[in-house]
GROMACS .gro file of C-alpha atoms in nm:
model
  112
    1UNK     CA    1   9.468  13.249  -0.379
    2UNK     CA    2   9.095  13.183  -0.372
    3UNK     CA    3   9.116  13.093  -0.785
    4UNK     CA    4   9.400  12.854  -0.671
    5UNK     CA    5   9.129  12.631  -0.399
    6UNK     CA    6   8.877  12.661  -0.649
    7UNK     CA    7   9.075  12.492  -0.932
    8UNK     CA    8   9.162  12.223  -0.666
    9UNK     CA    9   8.786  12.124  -0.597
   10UNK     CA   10   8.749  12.102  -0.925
   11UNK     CA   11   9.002  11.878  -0.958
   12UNK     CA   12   8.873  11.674  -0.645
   13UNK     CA   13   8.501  11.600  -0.795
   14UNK     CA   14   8.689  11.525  -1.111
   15UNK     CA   15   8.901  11.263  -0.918
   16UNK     CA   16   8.624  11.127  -0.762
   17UNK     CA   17   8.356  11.071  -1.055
   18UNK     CA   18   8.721  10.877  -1.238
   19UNK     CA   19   8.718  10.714  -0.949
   20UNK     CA   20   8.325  10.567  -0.919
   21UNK     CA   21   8.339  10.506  -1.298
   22UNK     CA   22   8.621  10.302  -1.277
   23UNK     CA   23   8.462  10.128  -1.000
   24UNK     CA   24   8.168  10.072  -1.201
   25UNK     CA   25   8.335   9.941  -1.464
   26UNK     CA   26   8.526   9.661  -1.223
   27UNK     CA   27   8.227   9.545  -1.053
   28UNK     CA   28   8.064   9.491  -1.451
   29UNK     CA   29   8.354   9.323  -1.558
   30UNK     CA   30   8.365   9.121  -1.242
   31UNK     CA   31   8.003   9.018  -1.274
   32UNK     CA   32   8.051   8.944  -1.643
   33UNK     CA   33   8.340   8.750  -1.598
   34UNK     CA   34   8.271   8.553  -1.338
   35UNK     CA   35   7.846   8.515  -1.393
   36UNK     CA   36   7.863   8.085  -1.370
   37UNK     CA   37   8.049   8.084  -1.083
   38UNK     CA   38   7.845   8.366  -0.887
   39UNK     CA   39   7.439   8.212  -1.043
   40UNK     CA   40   7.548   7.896  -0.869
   41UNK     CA   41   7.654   8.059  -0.558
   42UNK     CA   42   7.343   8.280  -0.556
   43UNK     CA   43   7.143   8.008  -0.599
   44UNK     CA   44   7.318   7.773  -0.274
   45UNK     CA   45   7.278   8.113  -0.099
   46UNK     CA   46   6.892   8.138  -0.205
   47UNK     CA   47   6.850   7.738  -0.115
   48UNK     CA   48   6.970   7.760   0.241
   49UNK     CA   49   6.765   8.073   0.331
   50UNK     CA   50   6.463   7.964   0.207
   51UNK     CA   51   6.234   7.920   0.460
   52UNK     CA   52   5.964   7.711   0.254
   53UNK     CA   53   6.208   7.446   0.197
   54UNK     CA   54   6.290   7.126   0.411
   55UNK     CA   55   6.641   6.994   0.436
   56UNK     CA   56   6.545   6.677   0.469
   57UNK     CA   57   6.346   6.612   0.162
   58UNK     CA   58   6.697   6.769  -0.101
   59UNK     CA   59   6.708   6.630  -0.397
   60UNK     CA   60   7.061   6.547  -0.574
   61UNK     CA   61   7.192   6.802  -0.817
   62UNK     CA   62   7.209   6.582  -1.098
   63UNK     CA   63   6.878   6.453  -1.059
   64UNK     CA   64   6.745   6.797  -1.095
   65UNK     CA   65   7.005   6.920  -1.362
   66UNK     CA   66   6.872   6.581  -1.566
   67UNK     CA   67   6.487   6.710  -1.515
   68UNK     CA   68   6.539   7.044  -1.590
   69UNK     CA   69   6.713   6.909  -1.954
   70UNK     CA   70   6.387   6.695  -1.983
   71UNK     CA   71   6.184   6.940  -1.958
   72UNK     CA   72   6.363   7.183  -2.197
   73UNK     CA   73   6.336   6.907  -2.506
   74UNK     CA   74   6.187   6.605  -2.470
   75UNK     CA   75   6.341   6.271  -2.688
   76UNK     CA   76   6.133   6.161  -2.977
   77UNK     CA   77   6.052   5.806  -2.939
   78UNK     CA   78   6.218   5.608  -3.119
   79UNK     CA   79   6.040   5.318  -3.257
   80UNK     CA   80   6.078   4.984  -3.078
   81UNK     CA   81   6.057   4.780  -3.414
   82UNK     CA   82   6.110   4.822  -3.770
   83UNK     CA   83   5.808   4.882  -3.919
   84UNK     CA   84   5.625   4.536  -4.089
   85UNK     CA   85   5.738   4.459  -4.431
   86UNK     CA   86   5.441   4.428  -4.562
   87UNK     CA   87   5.339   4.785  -4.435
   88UNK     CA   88   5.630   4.919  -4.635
   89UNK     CA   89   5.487   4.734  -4.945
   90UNK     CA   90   5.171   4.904  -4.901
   91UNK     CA   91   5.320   5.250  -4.832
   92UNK     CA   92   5.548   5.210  -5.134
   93UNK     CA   93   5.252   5.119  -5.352
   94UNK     CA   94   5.021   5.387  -5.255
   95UNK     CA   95   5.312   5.667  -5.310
   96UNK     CA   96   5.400   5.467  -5.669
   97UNK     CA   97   5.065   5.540  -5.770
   98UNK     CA   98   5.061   5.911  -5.658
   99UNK     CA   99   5.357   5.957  -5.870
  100UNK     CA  100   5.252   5.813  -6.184
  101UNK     CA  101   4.878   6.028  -6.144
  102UNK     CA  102   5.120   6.330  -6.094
  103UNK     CA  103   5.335   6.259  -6.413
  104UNK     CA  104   4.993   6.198  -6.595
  105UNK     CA  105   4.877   6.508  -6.447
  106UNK     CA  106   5.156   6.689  -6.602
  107UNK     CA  107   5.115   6.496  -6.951
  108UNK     CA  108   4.791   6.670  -6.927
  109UNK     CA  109   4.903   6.993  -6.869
  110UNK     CA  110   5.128   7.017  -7.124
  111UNK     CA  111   4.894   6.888  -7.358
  112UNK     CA  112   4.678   7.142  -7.356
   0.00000   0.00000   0.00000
């Protein structure tokens, strides 16, 4: 009878490390599955025990969603104007004759 009690603790530990695993496992998959909803209930929870911050001075959520984006990647400026035409002349002229001393460049090299 004593082999019979042993085989039953045995059992018993194996029972309860099935049992923590699949606990384990939930709380993961729990966490995993539900991370948006719990980071912005972690974060309300961190804001109203904070005991730097004053009530009184709160900023509105989109205000600070829309700084946060600014801060990740800034807009290039767009110019406010098309550039001059007679700044585009120039610039077309000065790359017209980079591309003819490159072609006579090449002429060269294949000349010799």
């Amino acid at each position: 009878m004593a082999k019979g009690g042993g085989a039953r603790e045995g059992g018993a530990l194996k029972t309860a490390v099935i049992v923590a695993g699949g606990l384990a496992l939930a709380w993961v998959t729990v966490e995993t599955a539900f991370r948006p909803f719990l980071d912005r209930l972690r974060g309300a929870v961190s804001r109203k025990t904070d005991p730097a911050r004053d009530p009184d001075q709160e900023e509105a959520p989109a205000s600070a969603a829309a700084e946060a984006e600014e801060e990740k990647a800034p807009a290039p400026e767009e110019p406010s104007a098309p550039p001059a035409p007679a700044v585009v002349e120039e610039k077309v002229a000065e790359l017209e004759e980079k591309v003819e001393e490159a072609a006579a460049a090449a002429d060269d090299d294949k000349a010799e």
